[in-house]
Each structure stands twice: as structure tokens, then as C-alpha cells.
Amino acid sequence: MPVYCYRDPAGRIHEEVFPMGQAPGRIAVNGQSAVRDFAAEQKQMPARKGWPMECFASGVHPSQAGELRDFLRKKGVPTTVTPDGNPVYRDAGHRKKALKARNIVDKAAYC
């Protein structure tokens, strides 16, 4: 279900979940009326958790960790690789570039 944003009289944003198309224009928050804030719903916020991400799925054998690190650096995507051979992606954009440099397609990533 989508998340909808509401602004209270003090200017604080409150997020609420409603079924698609059923979000009211106003909600009660702590006894006060909060109005739906369409602009706040359109803001692109960076992920608050999950990054950096150690990726086991795109990892290599521990003996190849240095080789992977050097390969990605040469491709213009410097990446930390753990001693276990797992790359550590800083954010979604970094992950996308690193996977593309290795010709790996993640069909579940929608990119």
C-alpha cells in the first residue's frame, strides 16, 4: 500500500498508509487536523537503511577478492571488496554501475 504524507499545523510531516485511492484529504493527529501534502509525497528521499550493502549474490571466491577489486577500479567503479570476496555497494547507483561493469543483470532491481 502507498504511503501518504500529511502536514500538521506545526509544519511536521506525518506518514500514513492507506489503500490506493482511498487516502482522505485530512486526518487527525494528536487531536489536530493534518492536511494531505502532495508536494511532500513527491520528494525523492535517499534510502535511510540498507546502505552500504555487502552483496553476497555478486561475490566471488575469497581468493579472487583482490582481482575483483582491481577489475572494478579499472572499470571506473572503485568498490570495497571484503576478504570473503563480497563487494560492498555504497548506494543503489553505485551497485547499478558495478553490476553493469561485470555484465550482471538483476531483473528484480527494476533498472
JSON list of C-alpha atoms in Angstrom, two decimals:
[
{"chain": "A", "resi": 1, "resn": "MET", "atom": "CA", "xyz": [0.00, 0.00, 0.00]},
{"chain": "A", "resi": 2, "resn": "PRO", "atom": "CA", "xyz": [1.24, 3.51, -0.74]},
{"chain": "A", "resi": 3, "resn": "VAL", "atom": "CA", "xyz": [2.41, 5.96, 1.90]},
{"chain": "A", "resi": 4, "resn": "TYR", "atom": "CA", "xyz": [0.66, 9.35, 2.06]},
{"chain": "A", "resi": 5, "resn": "CYS", "atom": "CA", "xyz": [2.03, 12.50, 3.72]},
{"chain": "A", "resi": 6, "resn": "TYR", "atom": "CA", "xyz": [0.10, 14.88, 5.95]},
{"chain": "A", "resi": 7, "resn": "ARG", "atom": "CA", "xyz": [1.28, 18.23, 7.38]},
{"chain": "A", "resi": 8, "resn": "ASP", "atom": "CA", "xyz": [0.07, 19.29, 10.82]},
{"chain": "A", "resi": 9, "resn": "PRO", "atom": "CA", "xyz": [-0.36, 22.95, 11.92]},
{"chain": "A", "resi": 10, "resn": "ALA", "atom": "CA", "xyz": [3.20, 22.95, 13.36]},
{"chain": "A", "resi": 11, "resn": "GLY", "atom": "CA", "xyz": [4.56, 22.02, 9.93]},
{"chain": "A", "resi": 12, "resn": "ARG", "atom": "CA", "xyz": [5.59, 18.45, 10.81]},
{"chain": "A", "resi": 13, "resn": "ILE", "atom": "CA", "xyz": [5.04, 15.73, 8.22]},
{"chain": "A", "resi": 14, "resn": "HIS", "atom": "CA", "xyz": [3.22, 12.54, 9.23]},
{"chain": "A", "resi": 15, "resn": "GLU", "atom": "CA", "xyz": [3.22, 9.47, 7.01]},
{"chain": "A", "resi": 16, "resn": "GLU", "atom": "CA", "xyz": [0.17, 7.21, 6.85]},
{"chain": "A", "resi": 17, "resn": "VAL", "atom": "CA", "xyz": [-0.62, 4.11, 4.81]},
{"chain": "A", "resi": 18, "resn": "PHE", "atom": "CA", "xyz": [-3.95, 3.76, 3.00]},
{"chain": "A", "resi": 19, "resn": "PRO", "atom": "CA", "xyz": [-5.18, 1.60, 0.13]},
{"chain": "A", "resi": 20, "resn": "MET", "atom": "CA", "xyz": [-4.55, 3.13, -3.29]},
{"chain": "A", "resi": 21, "resn": "GLY", "atom": "CA", "xyz": [-7.02, 5.93, -3.99]},
{"chain": "A", "resi": 22, "resn": "GLN", "atom": "CA", "xyz": [-8.58, 5.87, -0.53]},
{"chain": "A", "resi": 23, "resn": "ALA", "atom": "CA", "xyz": [-6.42, 8.44, 1.28]},
{"chain": "A", "resi": 24, "resn": "PRO", "atom": "CA", "xyz": [-8.52, 11.18, 2.91]},
{"chain": "A", "resi": 25, "resn": "GLY", "atom": "CA", "xyz": [-7.70, 14.86, 2.45]},
{"chain": "A", "resi": 26, "resn": "ARG", "atom": "CA", "xyz": [-7.40, 15.37, 6.22]},
{"chain": "A", "resi": 27, "resn": "ILE", "atom": "CA", "xyz": [-6.55, 13.18, 9.18]},
{"chain": "A", "resi": 28, "resn": "ALA", "atom": "CA", "xyz": [-6.49, 13.74, 12.94]},
{"chain": "A", "resi": 29, "resn": "VAL", "atom": "CA", "xyz": [-3.03, 13.72, 14.51]},
{"chain": "A", "resi": 30, "resn": "ASN", "atom": "CA", "xyz": [-2.74, 14.24, 18.27]},
{"chain": "A", "resi": 31, "resn": "GLY", "atom": "CA", "xyz": [-6.12, 15.95, 18.34]},
{"chain": "A", "resi": 32, "resn": "GLN", "atom": "CA", "xyz": [-5.24, 18.32, 15.49]},
{"chain": "A", "resi": 33, "resn": "SER", "atom": "CA", "xyz": [-6.19, 18.25, 11.84]},
{"chain": "A", "resi": 34, "resn": "ALA", "atom": "CA", "xyz": [-3.39, 17.45, 9.38]},
{"chain": "A", "resi": 35, "resn": "VAL", "atom": "CA", "xyz": [-3.83, 18.19, 5.67]},
{"chain": "A", "resi": 36, "resn": "ARG", "atom": "CA", "xyz": [-2.54, 15.96, 2.90]},
{"chain": "A", "resi": 37, "resn": "ASP", "atom": "CA", "xyz": [0.72, 17.35, 1.50]},
{"chain": "A", "resi": 38, "resn": "PHE", "atom": "CA", "xyz": [1.08, 16.32, -2.16]},
{"chain": "A", "resi": 39, "resn": "ALA", "atom": "CA", "xyz": [4.45, 18.05, -2.53]},
{"chain": "A", "resi": 40, "resn": "ALA", "atom": "CA", "xyz": [5.95, 16.04, 0.34]},
{"chain": "A", "resi": 41, "resn": "GLU", "atom": "CA", "xyz": [4.75, 12.84, -1.33]},
{"chain": "A", "resi": 42, "resn": "GLN", "atom": "CA", "xyz": [6.71, 13.69, -4.47]},
{"chain": "A", "resi": 43, "resn": "LYS", "atom": "CA", "xyz": [10.08, 14.20, -2.77]},
{"chain": "A", "resi": 44, "resn": "GLN", "atom": "CA", "xyz": [12.74, 11.64, -3.57]},
{"chain": "A", "resi": 45, "resn": "MET", "atom": "CA", "xyz": [14.38, 10.59, -0.33]},
{"chain": "A", "resi": 46, "resn": "PRO", "atom": "CA", "xyz": [17.57, 8.54, -0.23]},
{"chain": "A", "resi": 47, "resn": "ALA", "atom": "CA", "xyz": [17.33, 5.15, 1.40]},
{"chain": "A", "resi": 48, "resn": "ARG", "atom": "CA", "xyz": [17.72, 5.52, 5.15]},
{"chain": "A", "resi": 49, "resn": "LYS", "atom": "CA", "xyz": [18.87, 1.99, 5.73]},
{"chain": "A", "resi": 50, "resn": "GLY", "atom": "CA", "xyz": [20.36, -0.82, 3.77]},
{"chain": "A", "resi": 51, "resn": "TRP", "atom": "CA", "xyz": [23.41, 1.11, 2.53]},
{"chain": "A", "resi": 52, "resn": "PRO", "atom": "CA", "xyz": [26.22, 0.39, 2.40]},
{"chain": "A", "resi": 53, "resn": "MET", "atom": "CA", "xyz": [25.25, -3.13, 1.39]},
{"chain": "A", "resi": 54, "resn": "GLU", "atom": "CA", "xyz": [27.52, -6.15, 1.35]},
{"chain": "A", "resi": 55, "resn": "CYS", "atom": "CA", "xyz": [26.30, -8.25, -1.57]},
{"chain": "A", "resi": 56, "resn": "PHE", "atom": "CA", "xyz": [26.73, -11.99, -1.24]},
{"chain": "A", "resi": 57, "resn": "ALA", "atom": "CA", "xyz": [24.98, -12.75, -4.54]},
{"chain": "A", "resi": 58, "resn": "SER", "atom": "CA", "xyz": [27.54, -10.90, -6.65]},
{"chain": "A", "resi": 59, "resn": "GLY", "atom": "CA", "xyz": [30.50, -12.04, -4.57]},
{"chain": "A", "resi": 60, "resn": "VAL", "atom": "CA", "xyz": [33.42, -14.14, -5.72]},
{"chain": "A", "resi": 61, "resn": "HIS", "atom": "CA", "xyz": [35.63, -16.78, -4.10]},
{"chain": "A", "resi": 62, "resn": "PRO", "atom": "CA", "xyz": [37.84, -15.26, -1.37]},
{"chain": "A", "resi": 63, "resn": "SER", "atom": "CA", "xyz": [40.94, -15.98, -3.47]},
{"chain": "A", "resi": 64, "resn": "GLN", "atom": "CA", "xyz": [39.50, -13.65, -6.18]},
{"chain": "A", "resi": 65, "resn": "ALA", "atom": "CA", "xyz": [38.68, -10.68, -3.90]},
{"chain": "A", "resi": 66, "resn": "GLY", "atom": "CA", "xyz": [41.73, -8.64, -4.95]},
{"chain": "A", "resi": 67, "resn": "GLU", "atom": "CA", "xyz": [41.11, -9.41, -8.62]},
{"chain": "A", "resi": 68, "resn": "LEU", "atom": "CA", "xyz": [37.50, -8.18, -8.37]},
{"chain": "A", "resi": 69, "resn": "ARG", "atom": "CA", "xyz": [38.59, -5.01, -6.53]},
{"chain": "A", "resi": 70, "resn": "ASP", "atom": "CA", "xyz": [41.19, -4.23, -9.22]},
{"chain": "A", "resi": 71, "resn": "PHE", "atom": "CA", "xyz": [38.79, -5.04, -12.06]},
{"chain": "A", "resi": 72, "resn": "LEU", "atom": "CA", "xyz": [36.10, -2.67, -10.76]},
{"chain": "A", "resi": 73, "resn": "ARG", "atom": "CA", "xyz": [38.64, 0.09, -10.14]},
{"chain": "A", "resi": 74, "resn": "LYS", "atom": "CA", "xyz": [39.88, -0.22, -13.74]},
{"chain": "A", "resi": 75, "resn": "LYS", "atom": "CA", "xyz": [36.28, -0.06, -14.99]},
{"chain": "A", "resi": 76, "resn": "GLY", "atom": "CA", "xyz": [35.84, 3.26, -13.12]},
{"chain": "A", "resi": 77, "resn": "VAL", "atom": "CA", "xyz": [33.74, 1.88, -10.27]},
{"chain": "A", "resi": 78, "resn": "PRO", "atom": "CA", "xyz": [36.04, 1.69, -7.23]},
{"chain": "A", "resi": 79, "resn": "THR", "atom": "CA", "xyz": [34.46, -0.77, -4.82]},
{"chain": "A", "resi": 80, "resn": "THR", "atom": "CA", "xyz": [35.42, -2.18, -1.45]},
{"chain": "A", "resi": 81, "resn": "VAL", "atom": "CA", "xyz": [35.58, -5.97, -1.52]},
{"chain": "A", "resi": 82, "resn": "THR", "atom": "CA", "xyz": [35.56, -7.91, 1.75]},
{"chain": "A", "resi": 83, "resn": "PRO", "atom": "CA", "xyz": [38.18, -10.62, 2.42]},
{"chain": "A", "resi": 84, "resn": "ASP", "atom": "CA", "xyz": [35.33, -13.10, 1.80]},
{"chain": "A", "resi": 85, "resn": "GLY", "atom": "CA", "xyz": [35.02, -11.78, -1.78]},
{"chain": "A", "resi": 86, "resn": "ASN", "atom": "CA", "xyz": [31.78, -9.79, -1.37]},
{"chain": "A", "resi": 87, "resn": "PRO", "atom": "CA", "xyz": [31.54, -6.31, -2.89]},
{"chain": "A", "resi": 88, "resn": "VAL", "atom": "CA", "xyz": [30.24, -3.52, -0.67]},
{"chain": "A", "resi": 89, "resn": "TYR", "atom": "CA", "xyz": [27.96, -1.12, -2.55]},
{"chain": "A", "resi": 90, "resn": "ARG", "atom": "CA", "xyz": [27.63, 2.45, -1.22]},
{"chain": "A", "resi": 91, "resn": "ASP", "atom": "CA", "xyz": [24.20, 3.14, -2.71]},
{"chain": "A", "resi": 92, "resn": "ALA", "atom": "CA", "xyz": [21.83, 1.97, -5.44]},
{"chain": "A", "resi": 93, "resn": "GLY", "atom": "CA", "xyz": [23.62, 3.95, -8.15]},
{"chain": "A", "resi": 94, "resn": "HIS", "atom": "CA", "xyz": [26.99, 2.50, -7.21]},
{"chain": "A", "resi": 95, "resn": "ARG", "atom": "CA", "xyz": [25.50, -1.00, -7.20]},
{"chain": "A", "resi": 96, "resn": "LYS", "atom": "CA", "xyz": [23.97, -0.49, -10.64]},
{"chain": "A", "resi": 97, "resn": "LYS", "atom": "CA", "xyz": [27.29, 0.71, -12.14]},
{"chain": "A", "resi": 98, "resn": "ALA", "atom": "CA", "xyz": [29.30, -2.09, -10.55]},
{"chain": "A", "resi": 99, "resn": "LEU", "atom": "CA", "xyz": [26.90, -4.78, -11.76]},
{"chain": "A", "resi": 100, "resn": "LYS", "atom": "CA", "xyz": [26.86, -3.27, -15.25]},
{"chain": "A", "resi": 101, "resn": "ALA", "atom": "CA", "xyz": [30.68, -3.26, -15.34]},
{"chain": "A", "resi": 102, "resn": "ARG", "atom": "CA", "xyz": [30.57, -7.02, -14.70]},
{"chain": "A", "resi": 103, "resn": "ASN", "atom": "CA", "xyz": [27.71, -7.63, -17.18]},
{"chain": "A", "resi": 104, "resn": "ILE", "atom": "CA", "xyz": [25.43, -8.81, -14.38]},
{"chain": "A", "resi": 105, "resn": "VAL", "atom": "CA", "xyz": [21.72, -8.15, -14.83]},
{"chain": "A", "resi": 106, "resn": "ASP", "atom": "CA", "xyz": [19.46, -8.03, -11.78]},
{"chain": "A", "resi": 107, "resn": "LYS", "atom": "CA", "xyz": [15.95, -8.34, -13.20]},
{"chain": "A", "resi": 108, "resn": "ALA", "atom": "CA", "xyz": [14.43, -7.74, -9.77]},
{"chain": "A", "resi": 109, "resn": "ALA", "atom": "CA", "xyz": [16.14, -4.34, -9.42]},
{"chain": "A", "resi": 110, "resn": "TYR", "atom": "CA", "xyz": [13.85, -2.61, -11.97]},
{"chain": "A", "resi": 111, "resn": "CYS", "atom": "CA", "xyz": [16.76, -0.71, -13.50]}
]
